[in-house]
Coordinates of C-alpha atoms in Angstrom, one line a residue:
M1 CA 30.2 2.0 29.4
S2 CA 33.9 2.1 28.8
T3 CA 36.1 1.7 31.9
S4 CA 39.0 3.7 30.5
P5 CA 39.1 7.0 32.3
A6 CA 39.3 10.3 30.7
V7 CA 42.6 12.2 30.9
V8 CA 44.0 11.7 34.4
P9 CA 47.2 13.6 35.2
S10 CA 49.9 12.0 37.2
C11 CA 50.3 13.4 40.7
A12 CA 53.0 11.1 42.0
G13 CA 55.2 12.8 44.5
A14 CA 52.9 15.9 44.9
P15 CA 52.9 17.2 48.4
F16 CA 49.6 17.2 50.2
G17 CA 48.2 20.7 50.8
S18 CA 49.4 21.8 47.3
A19 CA 46.9 22.1 44.5
A20 CA 48.4 19.1 42.6
G21 CA 48.4 17.0 45.8
S22 CA 44.7 17.6 46.6
V23 CA 42.2 14.9 47.5
L24 CA 40.8 15.1 43.9
S25 CA 44.2 14.6 42.4
R26 CA 44.8 11.6 44.5
I27 CA 41.6 10.1 43.4
A28 CA 42.5 10.9 39.8
G29 CA 45.7 8.9 40.3
Q30 CA 43.7 5.9 41.6
A31 CA 41.4 6.1 38.6
R32 CA 44.5 5.9 36.3
A33 CA 46.1 3.1 38.1
R34 CA 43.0 1.1 39.1
A35 CA 40.6 1.9 36.4
H36 CA 39.0 -1.6 36.4
V37 CA 38.9 -2.0 40.2
C38 CA 35.6 -1.5 42.0
A39 CA 35.4 1.9 43.6
V40 CA 31.8 2.0 44.9
R41 CA 29.4 -0.8 45.8
S42 CA 25.8 0.5 46.1
G43 CA 23.0 -2.0 46.2
E44 CA 23.4 -4.2 43.1
E45 CA 25.5 -1.5 41.4
R46 CA 29.3 -2.0 41.1
V47 CA 31.1 1.1 39.8
T48 CA 34.8 0.9 38.9
Y49 CA 37.3 3.8 39.4
G50 CA 37.3 4.4 35.6
E51 CA 33.5 4.5 35.5
L52 CA 33.3 6.8 38.5
W53 CA 35.8 9.2 37.0
E54 CA 33.8 9.3 33.8
R55 CA 30.6 10.1 35.8
A56 CA 32.5 12.9 37.5
G57 CA 33.7 14.2 34.1
R58 CA 30.1 14.4 32.8
V59 CA 29.0 16.3 35.9
A60 CA 32.1 18.6 35.6
A61 CA 31.2 19.4 32.0
V62 CA 27.6 20.4 33.0
V63 CA 28.8 22.4 36.0
S64 CA 31.5 24.2 34.0
A65 CA 29.1 25.2 31.4
A66 CA 26.7 26.5 34.1
A67 CA 29.5 28.4 35.8
G68 CA 30.4 30.3 32.6
G69 CA 33.8 31.3 34.0
R70 CA 32.5 32.2 37.4
E71 CA 34.8 31.1 40.2
E72 CA 33.6 28.8 43.0
L73 CA 30.0 28.3 41.8
R74 CA 28.2 26.7 44.8
V75 CA 26.4 23.5 43.6
A76 CA 23.9 21.6 45.8
V77 CA 24.2 17.8 45.6
G78 CA 20.5 16.8 45.4
L79 CA 21.1 13.1 45.2
A80 CA 20.6 10.1 47.6
P81 CA 23.8 8.3 48.8
G82 CA 25.3 6.1 46.2
A83 CA 27.7 6.1 43.2
D84 CA 25.9 9.0 41.5
W85 CA 26.3 11.1 44.7
V86 CA 30.0 10.3 44.8
G87 CA 30.3 11.1 41.1
C88 CA 28.5 14.4 41.5
L89 CA 30.7 15.4 44.4
L90 CA 33.9 14.7 42.4
G91 CA 32.5 16.3 39.3
I92 CA 31.7 19.5 41.1
W93 CA 35.3 19.7 42.3
R94 CA 36.6 18.8 38.8
A95 CA 34.7 21.9 37.6
G96 CA 36.4 24.1 40.2
A97 CA 33.0 24.6 42.0
V98 CA 32.0 24.3 45.6
A99 CA 29.9 21.3 46.8
V100 CA 26.9 21.9 49.1
P101 CA 25.7 18.5 50.3
V102 CA 22.1 18.2 51.5
N103 CA 20.1 15.5 53.2
L104 CA 17.0 14.8 51.1
D105 CA 15.3 13.3 54.1
H106 CA 15.0 16.7 55.7
P107 CA 11.7 18.5 55.5
P108 CA 11.2 20.9 52.6
A109 CA 11.2 24.0 54.8
R110 CA 14.7 23.2 56.1
L111 CA 16.0 22.3 52.6
R112 CA 14.8 25.7 51.4
L113 CA 17.0 27.3 54.1
L114 CA 20.0 25.2 52.9
A115 CA 19.3 26.2 49.3
G116 CA 20.2 29.7 50.2
S117 CA 23.8 28.6 50.4
A118 CA 23.9 27.3 46.8
D119 CA 23.7 28.9 43.3
W120 CA 22.7 25.8 41.4
L121 CA 21.4 22.2 41.9
V122 CA 22.2 18.8 40.4
H123 CA 19.3 16.5 41.2
A124 CA 18.3 12.9 40.4
G125 CA 16.4 13.8 37.3
Q126 CA 12.8 13.1 38.1
A127 CA 10.4 15.9 39.2
I128 CA 12.0 19.2 40.1
P129 CA 12.2 19.4 43.9
D130 CA 9.6 21.7 45.3
W131 CA 12.1 23.0 47.9
W132 CA 14.5 24.5 45.3
P133 CA 13.9 28.2 44.6
A134 CA 12.2 28.8 41.2
D135 CA 14.6 31.6 40.4
K136 CA 17.8 29.4 40.7
P137 CA 19.0 27.1 37.9
I138 CA 18.8 23.3 38.1
A139 CA 20.0 20.3 36.1
P140 CA 19.5 16.6 36.2
F141 CA 22.4 14.3 36.9
P142 CA 23.9 13.6 33.4
R143 CA 23.5 9.9 32.8
A144 CA 24.9 10.0 29.2
E145 CA 27.8 11.9 27.8
T146 CA 26.6 15.4 27.0
E147 CA 29.8 16.9 25.7
P148 CA 33.4 15.8 25.2
L149 CA 35.7 15.9 28.2
P150 CA 38.9 17.9 28.0
K151 CA 41.7 16.2 26.1
S152 CA 44.5 17.7 28.1
G153 CA 45.3 19.9 31.0
P154 CA 45.2 19.3 34.7
V155 CA 42.0 18.1 36.4
F156 CA 42.5 20.3 39.3
T157 CA 44.6 23.5 39.6
A158 CA 44.7 26.3 42.1
A159 CA 43.3 28.7 39.5
A160 CA 40.4 26.4 38.4
G161 CA 39.7 24.7 41.7
G162 CA 39.7 27.7 44.0
R163 CA 40.0 27.5 47.8
T164 CA 36.7 26.2 49.0
A165 CA 35.8 22.5 48.9
C166 CA 32.3 22.5 50.4
I167 CA 29.7 24.2 52.5
L168 CA 28.2 22.0 55.3
H169 CA 25.4 23.0 57.5
T170 CA 25.2 22.6 61.3
S171 CA 22.4 23.4 63.7
G172 CA 22.1 27.2 64.2
S173 CA 21.4 29.1 67.4
T174 CA 19.6 31.8 65.5
G175 CA 17.0 29.3 64.2
A176 CA 18.7 28.8 60.8
P177 CA 21.4 26.3 59.9
K178 CA 25.0 27.7 60.0
P179 CA 26.8 27.2 56.6
V180 CA 30.4 26.1 57.4
V181 CA 32.9 26.9 54.7
L182 CA 35.6 24.3 54.5
P183 CA 38.8 24.7 52.3
H184 CA 40.4 22.0 50.2
S185 CA 43.7 22.2 52.1
G186 CA 42.1 21.1 55.4
L187 CA 40.2 18.3 53.7
A188 CA 43.3 17.0 52.1
H189 CA 45.2 17.2 55.4
R190 CA 42.6 15.3 57.4
I191 CA 42.1 12.5 54.9
T192 CA 45.9 11.9 54.6
A193 CA 46.5 12.1 58.3
F194 CA 43.7 9.6 59.2
A195 CA 44.5 7.2 56.3
G196 CA 48.0 6.9 57.9
L197 CA 46.8 6.7 61.5
Y198 CA 44.3 4.0 60.7
A199 CA 46.5 2.2 58.2
I200 CA 43.9 2.3 55.5
T201 CA 44.9 0.4 52.3
A202 CA 43.4 -0.5 49.0
E203 CA 42.3 -3.8 50.5
D204 CA 39.8 -2.1 52.8
R205 CA 36.1 -2.0 52.3
I206 CA 34.8 1.2 54.0
A207 CA 31.1 1.7 54.9
Q208 CA 29.4 5.0 54.1
L209 CA 26.9 5.2 56.9
A210 CA 26.7 8.9 57.6
A211 CA 23.9 11.1 56.3
A212 CA 24.7 12.9 53.1
S213 CA 24.9 16.4 54.7
V214 CA 27.3 15.8 57.6
D215 CA 31.1 16.0 57.5
V216 CA 31.6 12.3 58.3
V217 CA 30.3 11.4 54.9
L218 CA 33.3 13.1 53.3
W219 CA 35.6 11.2 55.7
E220 CA 34.1 7.9 54.7
T221 CA 34.0 8.6 51.0
L222 CA 37.4 10.2 50.5
L223 CA 39.2 7.9 52.9
A224 CA 38.3 5.0 50.6
L225 CA 38.8 6.6 47.2
T226 CA 42.2 8.3 47.9
V227 CA 43.8 5.0 48.7
G228 CA 42.1 2.9 46.1
A229 CA 39.8 1.0 48.5
T230 CA 36.1 0.2 48.0
L231 CA 33.3 2.4 49.3
C232 CA 30.3 0.4 50.4
V233 CA 26.9 2.2 50.5
P234 CA 23.9 0.6 52.2
H235 CA 20.3 1.4 51.3
G236 CA 16.9 1.3 53.1
R237 CA 16.8 -0.6 56.4
Q238 CA 20.5 -1.5 55.9
R239 CA 21.3 2.1 56.9
V240 CA 19.4 1.8 60.2
P241 CA 21.4 0.4 63.2
G242 CA 20.1 -3.0 63.9
I243 CA 20.0 -6.5 62.5
G244 CA 19.6 -5.2 58.9
L245 CA 22.9 -3.2 59.2
V246 CA 24.7 -6.1 60.8
R247 CA 23.7 -8.4 58.0
W248 CA 24.8 -5.8 55.4
L249 CA 28.2 -5.3 57.1
T250 CA 28.7 -9.1 57.0
A251 CA 27.5 -9.6 53.4
E252 CA 29.7 -6.7 52.2
Q253 CA 32.7 -7.9 54.3
V254 CA 33.2 -4.3 55.5
T255 CA 36.5 -3.7 57.3
V256 CA 36.1 -0.1 58.5
A257 CA 33.0 1.5 59.8
T258 CA 32.2 4.8 61.6
L259 CA 29.3 5.1 64.0
T260 CA 28.2 7.2 66.9
P261 CA 27.9 5.4 70.3
T262 CA 24.1 5.6 70.0
M263 CA 24.3 3.7 66.7
L264 CA 26.8 1.2 68.0
A265 CA 24.5 0.6 71.1
A266 CA 21.7 -0.4 68.7
L267 CA 23.7 -3.1 67.0
P268 CA 23.2 -6.7 68.2
E269 CA 26.4 -8.1 69.6
V270 CA 27.3 -10.5 66.8
T271 CA 30.5 -11.7 65.2
L272 CA 31.7 -9.5 62.3
P273 CA 34.9 -11.4 61.2
E274 CA 36.0 -9.0 58.5
L275 CA 35.6 -5.8 60.6
R276 CA 39.0 -4.6 61.8
L277 CA 38.3 -1.0 62.8
L278 CA 35.4 0.8 64.4
V279 CA 35.7 4.5 64.5
V280 CA 33.4 6.0 67.1
G281 CA 32.6 9.7 67.5
G282 CA 30.0 12.4 67.8
E283 CA 29.2 11.9 71.5
A284 CA 30.8 10.7 74.7
L285 CA 32.0 7.1 74.6
D286 CA 31.6 4.8 77.7
P287 CA 34.1 1.9 77.2
A288 CA 32.3 -0.3 79.8
R289 CA 29.1 -0.1 77.8
F290 CA 30.9 -1.3 74.6
A291 CA 33.2 -3.9 76.1
Y292 CA 31.9 -6.5 73.6
W293 CA 33.1 -4.5 70.6
I294 CA 36.3 -3.2 72.3
G295 CA 37.3 -6.8 73.1
R296 CA 36.9 -8.0 69.5
H297 CA 37.9 -5.0 67.3
Q298 CA 40.1 -2.0 67.2
V299 CA 37.9 0.8 68.5
A300 CA 39.1 4.4 67.9
N301 CA 37.5 7.4 69.6
A302 CA 37.6 10.4 67.3
Y303 CA 36.7 14.0 68.1
G304 CA 36.3 17.1 66.0
P305 CA 33.6 19.7 65.1
T306 CA 32.6 20.4 61.5
E307 CA 34.2 23.9 61.9
A308 CA 37.6 22.2 62.2
T309 CA 37.1 19.7 59.3
I310 CA 35.7 16.3 60.4
A311 CA 38.1 15.3 63.2
T312 CA 41.0 16.9 65.0
H313 CA 41.8 14.3 67.7
V314 CA 41.8 10.5 68.0
A315 CA 42.6 7.9 70.6
T316 CA 43.3 5.0 68.1
H317 CA 43.0 2.1 70.5
I318 CA 40.3 2.4 73.3
T319 CA 40.5 -0.3 76.0
A320 CA 37.9 -1.4 78.5
D321 CA 40.1 0.1 81.2
D322 CA 39.8 3.7 79.8
Q323 CA 37.4 5.4 82.2
P324 CA 36.5 7.8 80.8
A325 CA 37.5 7.3 77.2
P326 CA 40.0 9.9 76.1
L327 CA 39.5 12.0 73.0
G328 CA 43.2 11.4 72.2
R329 CA 45.8 13.8 70.9
P330 CA 45.6 16.3 68.0
V331 CA 46.6 15.0 64.6
P332 CA 49.9 16.5 63.3
G333 CA 49.2 20.1 62.0
V334 CA 46.4 20.7 64.6
E335 CA 46.9 22.6 67.9
D336 CA 44.6 22.6 70.9
F337 CA 44.4 25.1 73.7
L338 CA 42.5 24.8 77.0
L339 CA 41.7 28.3 78.1
D340 CA 40.0 30.0 81.0
E341 CA 37.3 32.7 80.9
H342 CA 40.1 35.3 80.2
D343 CA 41.4 33.2 77.2
Q344 CA 44.5 32.2 79.1
P345 CA 45.8 28.6 79.2
V346 CA 44.8 26.5 82.2
P347 CA 47.3 24.0 83.9
D348 CA 47.3 20.4 82.8
G349 CA 44.7 18.4 84.6
Q350 CA 42.4 21.5 85.0
R351 CA 39.2 21.9 82.9
G352 CA 39.3 24.6 80.2
H353 CA 37.4 25.7 77.2
L354 CA 38.8 23.8 74.2
H355 CA 40.0 26.0 71.3
L356 CA 41.4 24.5 68.1
A357 CA 44.0 26.0 65.7
G358 CA 46.1 25.0 62.7
V359 CA 45.3 23.2 59.5
G360 CA 41.7 22.5 58.8
L361 CA 39.9 25.4 60.4
A362 CA 36.9 26.5 58.4
D363 CA 37.0 29.9 56.7
G364 CA 33.9 30.8 58.7
Y365 CA 30.2 30.8 58.2
A366 CA 29.1 31.9 54.7
G367 CA 27.3 35.2 54.9
L368 CA 27.5 35.5 58.7
P369 CA 30.5 37.8 59.4
D370 CA 29.5 38.5 63.0
R371 CA 29.1 34.9 63.9
T372 CA 32.3 34.1 62.2
A373 CA 34.2 36.8 64.1
H374 CA 32.9 35.4 67.4
A375 CA 33.5 31.8 66.7
F376 CA 36.9 32.2 65.0
P377 CA 38.8 35.0 66.9
T378 CA 42.5 35.7 66.7
L379 CA 43.9 35.4 70.3
T380 CA 47.3 36.1 71.7
I381 CA 48.5 32.7 73.3
G382 CA 52.0 32.3 74.5
G383 CA 53.1 35.6 73.0
R384 CA 51.9 34.8 69.5
A385 CA 48.7 35.6 67.5
V386 CA 46.7 32.5 66.8
R387 CA 43.4 32.1 64.8
V388 CA 41.3 29.6 66.8
Y389 CA 37.9 28.1 66.8
R390 CA 35.9 28.2 70.0
T391 CA 34.5 24.7 70.3
G392 CA 32.2 25.3 73.3
D393 CA 33.5 22.1 74.7
R394 CA 35.2 21.7 78.1
A395 CA 38.1 19.3 78.4
W396 CA 41.1 18.5 80.5
R397 CA 44.5 17.0 79.7
R398 CA 45.7 13.7 81.1
P399 CA 49.4 13.3 82.1
D400 CA 50.0 11.4 78.8
G401 CA 48.8 14.4 76.8
Q402 CA 45.4 13.0 75.8
L403 CA 42.3 15.2 76.2
V404 CA 39.2 14.1 78.1
Y405 CA 35.8 15.6 77.3
A406 CA 34.1 17.4 80.3
G407 CA 30.9 18.8 78.9
R408 CA 29.7 21.9 77.2
I409 CA 30.1 25.6 78.3
D410 CA 27.0 26.7 76.4
R411 CA 23.5 25.2 75.7
Q412 CA 24.5 23.2 72.7
L413 CA 23.3 19.6 73.0
N414 CA 24.7 16.4 71.6
L415 CA 22.1 13.6 71.5
G416 CA 22.8 10.4 69.6
G417 CA 25.8 11.9 67.9
V418 CA 23.9 14.9 66.5
R419 CA 24.8 18.4 67.5
L420 CA 21.8 20.5 68.2
E421 CA 21.4 24.1 69.0
P422 CA 18.4 24.4 71.4
E423 CA 17.7 27.9 70.0
E424 CA 17.0 26.5 66.5
V425 CA 14.2 24.2 67.9
E426 CA 12.9 27.0 70.1
A427 CA 12.7 29.4 67.1
A428 CA 10.8 26.8 65.1
A429 CA 8.3 26.3 68.0
L430 CA 7.8 30.1 68.3
A431 CA 7.0 30.3 64.7
L432 CA 3.6 28.6 65.5
D433 CA 1.0 31.2 66.3
G434 CA -0.1 30.7 69.9
V435 CA 3.3 29.6 71.3
T436 CA 4.5 32.5 73.4
A437 CA 7.7 31.0 74.9
A438 CA 9.8 27.9 74.4
A439 CA 12.7 26.2 76.0
V440 CA 14.6 23.1 74.8
L441 CA 16.7 20.8 77.0
A442 CA 17.8 17.3 77.4
E443 CA 15.8 15.1 79.8
P444 CA 16.7 11.7 81.1
A445 CA 14.7 8.7 79.9
E446 CA 15.5 5.1 80.8
G447 CA 19.3 5.6 81.1
R448 CA 19.7 8.1 78.2
D449 CA 18.9 11.7 77.4
V450 CA 16.2 12.7 75.0
L451 CA 15.3 16.1 73.4
A452 CA 12.5 17.8 75.2
L453 CA 10.6 21.0 74.4
H454 CA 8.7 23.0 77.0
A455 CA 6.3 25.5 75.3
A456 CA 4.0 28.1 76.8
V457 CA 0.6 28.1 75.1
P458 CA -1.6 30.4 77.2
S459 CA -4.7 29.9 75.0
G460 CA -4.7 26.2 75.5
R461 CA -5.8 25.7 71.9
I462 CA -2.5 24.1 70.7
T463 CA -2.2 20.4 71.1
E464 CA 1.0 18.4 71.3
A465 CA 0.2 16.7 68.0
A466 CA -0.3 20.1 66.3
L467 CA 3.0 21.4 67.6
R468 CA 4.8 18.2 66.7
A469 CA 3.5 18.4 63.2
H470 CA 4.6 22.0 62.9
L471 CA 8.1 21.1 64.0
A472 CA 8.3 18.1 61.7
G473 CA 7.7 20.5 58.8
L474 CA 10.6 22.7 59.7
L475 CA 13.3 20.5 61.4
P476 CA 15.2 17.3 60.6
S477 CA 13.7 14.3 62.4
T478 CA 16.7 14.3 64.8
A479 CA 15.7 17.8 66.0
V480 CA 12.0 17.1 66.6
P481 CA 11.7 16.7 70.4
A482 CA 11.0 13.2 71.7
R483 CA 9.0 14.9 74.5
I484 CA 6.8 18.0 74.2
H485 CA 5.4 19.6 77.4
L486 CA 2.7 22.3 77.1
H487 CA 2.3 24.9 79.9
P488 CA 0.2 28.0 80.4
S489 CA 3.4 29.8 81.0
L490 CA 7.1 29.2 81.6
P491 CA 9.3 30.5 84.5
L492 CA 11.4 33.4 83.4
T493 CA 14.7 34.9 84.4
G494 CA 15.1 38.5 85.5
Y495 CA 15.8 39.4 81.9
G496 CA 12.5 38.0 80.8
K497 CA 13.8 34.9 79.1
P498 CA 12.8 31.3 79.9
D499 CA 14.6 30.1 82.9
V500 CA 16.2 26.9 81.6
H501 CA 17.4 25.8 85.0
A502 CA 14.0 26.2 86.7
I503 CA 12.3 24.4 83.8
A504 CA 14.8 21.5 84.1
A505 CA 14.1 21.3 87.8
L506 CA 10.3 21.2 87.1
A507 CA 10.9 18.4 84.5
L508 CA 12.9 16.3 87.0
S509 CA 10.3 16.7 89.7
G510 CA 7.4 15.9 87.3
V511 CA 5.6 19.1 88.2
G512 CA 3.9 20.9 85.4
S513 CA 4.6 18.3 82.8
A514 CA 2.2 15.5 81.8
A515 CA -0.5 16.4 84.2
E516 CA -0.4 20.1 83.2
L517 CA -0.5 19.1 79.5
N518 CA -3.7 17.2 80.1
E519 CA -5.2 20.2 81.9
I520 CA -4.6 22.6 79.1
A521 CA -4.8 20.3 76.1
P522 CA -7.0 17.3 76.9
A523 CA -7.2 16.4 73.3
A524 CA -3.6 15.5 73.3
A525 CA -3.9 12.9 76.2
A526 CA -3.3 9.3 75.2
D527 CA -6.7 8.1 76.4
G528 CA -8.4 7.2 73.2
P529 CA -9.8 3.8 72.1
P530 CA -7.5 0.9 71.1
V531 CA -6.6 0.6 67.4
E532 CA -6.2 -2.5 65.3
L533 CA -2.6 -3.1 64.1
P534 CA -1.0 -6.3 62.7
D535 CA 0.7 -8.3 65.4
T536 CA 4.1 -7.8 63.7
V537 CA 3.7 -4.0 63.9
R538 CA 2.7 -4.2 67.5
V539 CA 5.8 -6.3 68.3
W540 CA 8.0 -3.8 66.4
W541 CA 6.4 -0.9 68.3
R542 CA 7.2 -2.6 71.6
Q543 CA 10.8 -3.3 70.5
A544 CA 11.2 0.4 69.5
T545 CA 9.7 2.0 72.6
G546 CA 9.5 -0.6 75.3
A547 CA 5.8 0.0 75.6
E548 CA 2.5 -1.2 74.1
P549 CA 0.7 0.8 71.4
A550 CA -2.1 0.9 73.9
T551 CA -4.5 3.4 72.3
A552 CA -5.0 5.1 69.0
T553 CA -3.3 8.3 70.3
T554 CA -0.4 6.7 72.1
D555 CA 2.6 8.9 71.2
F556 CA 5.7 7.0 69.9
F557 CA 8.2 9.4 71.3
S558 CA 6.5 10.0 74.6
C559 CA 6.4 6.3 75.4
G560 CA 10.2 5.7 74.8
G561 CA 10.9 5.9 71.1
D562 CA 13.6 8.0 69.6
S563 CA 14.7 9.1 66.1
L564 CA 16.8 6.0 65.4
A565 CA 14.0 3.7 66.5
C566 CA 11.5 5.7 64.5
V567 CA 13.5 5.1 61.3
E568 CA 13.9 1.4 62.0
L569 CA 10.1 1.0 62.6
L570 CA 9.2 2.8 59.4
H571 CA 11.7 0.8 57.3
R572 CA 10.3 -2.5 58.7
I573 CA 6.7 -1.4 57.9
N574 CA 7.5 0.0 54.4
E575 CA 9.5 -3.1 53.3
T576 CA 7.1 -5.6 54.8
F577 CA 3.8 -4.0 53.6
G578 CA 5.0 -2.3 50.4
L579 CA 4.3 1.2 51.6
E580 CA 6.2 4.5 51.3
I581 CA 5.4 6.2 54.6
P582 CA 7.6 9.4 54.7
L583 CA 9.5 9.9 57.9
T584 CA 8.3 13.4 58.2
H585 CA 4.6 12.3 58.1
F586 CA 5.1 9.8 61.0
T587 CA 7.2 12.3 63.0
A588 CA 4.3 14.7 62.7
Q589 CA 1.7 12.1 63.7
P590 CA 3.6 9.4 65.7
T591 CA 0.6 7.4 66.7
P592 CA -0.9 3.9 66.1
A593 CA -3.9 5.6 64.5
F594 CA -1.7 7.1 61.8
L595 CA 0.0 3.7 61.2
A596 CA -3.4 2.0 60.9
R597 CA -4.5 4.5 58.3
A598 CA -1.3 4.0 56.4
L599 CA -1.6 0.2 56.5
A600 CA -5.1 0.5 55.2
S601 CA -4.0 2.5 52.2
T602 CA -2.9 1.0 48.8
A603 CA 0.7 0.1 48.7
G604 CA 2.8 3.0 47.4
E605 CA -0.2 5.4 47.5
P606 CA 0.7 8.8 49.0
L607 CA -0.7 9.3 52.4

């Protein structure tokens, strides 16, 4: 393929926030100036800026034809991470359309919900995905030029590009994901601000570790491409925190990586000589726990919800003496307010509900006007009207102006860097006939918190395995509870709702949990016969859970495993034995018996 890019307009001197100074135009400038320089490294594939721009042009031609003049066509990106995923994202924007990234590892039922936010799908080109609605159009990723690209004219203008960059989905308290509408202006502002704060240059090699549906994937991708750096995309076990990821970081000579504290904790403490910057975010950071990394690299603590575009605050240099680690100060263009229950500012040093304002606030939730009005009100603060986003986070301000996280004001959980609305998991549980009440909360397990579901099953005919399989078919693996407790009934509040505080007290005391489960659902108890597994698999199970796979029905999650460990275990088994065990299958049946059946099957044969 030729490495000479299609027409790329000059955008030198264009101010960010204007149409000509958008993220896309900056990348176009890099494609013009650095056409033969590697833009994306993905497995064995090396794609230059010129080639990447041509891929984006082919996607733009297909999407433009599909739009037929319609403004802001919403296009789902149905591709796995890699150079094609990046080319598809840029091509959608070149066509003036809106990108709707999806995580193809999510179960089909959840992907069907996400499909409701899109009008059209670009997919990998094999079989048509069964989660995509039959009445909506679809097209394979164009791998050869299908029509000539424009010979003149701007790549991106206000008229052609529209306002909206993408729609990202977060966990929803109503049981359905919330589609967050992010404008181009906020995206351009964030990428520019953090490229400056982190001194990102064309010499950097930036890892793309985030899932394809979360806002951090935009940060990783665009941070690299807007400055002419190289985006490095791992595959398979390389994406799982552990020795595989460390080896990949070393081999690729990655200089900048973004991880959650949970991911960082899973990395072996080894020397990474090329790594200069670790950006940590998504959950509370304990500097003492990560003294090894802090002592050897620049570690930045970033904060920001999707609804405010990726990140709004950063403490650029965390030290081991920071106890607790600060969230930092707002980036220029962002305002923060700590308010009391009457929406009035609290004094410095006092805890308040964090509200965000300024550049980067989402336009709201697509198709959800009531939720948008509640989450993005206009308040009178200091005598002026300010549109804000209610984060649901508590924080306080240090004397030096940096914020410190102080927990949630609502039920939203943050486990392993993943934001979870308990109500979404509860709604999924209640969709199974026979579950009459459900409550989700975080429970302590060996020094960390795990997701736990307490379900009322009066009939006693529902087993833990059946409920887990049901949830795995509806929720991403990170939202499938590590612990499931079955009860004849749950304690209720005076309003007839599950009493979360009383249930949490029961869980801590051990009353009504495992013993009660065995009483009402004896088939779910882990008292079956032992099962034959290869020694290597038994070792991997022990490493993942801290316990032996003692019997055929030992539950991976109940004996200490979590979603990250689950992914690592399956990658090891699949690569070593030549299998393709889907994550959703093991999440639904997380037992040695299932693994034994899988290992007995023909390599690559569907389970």
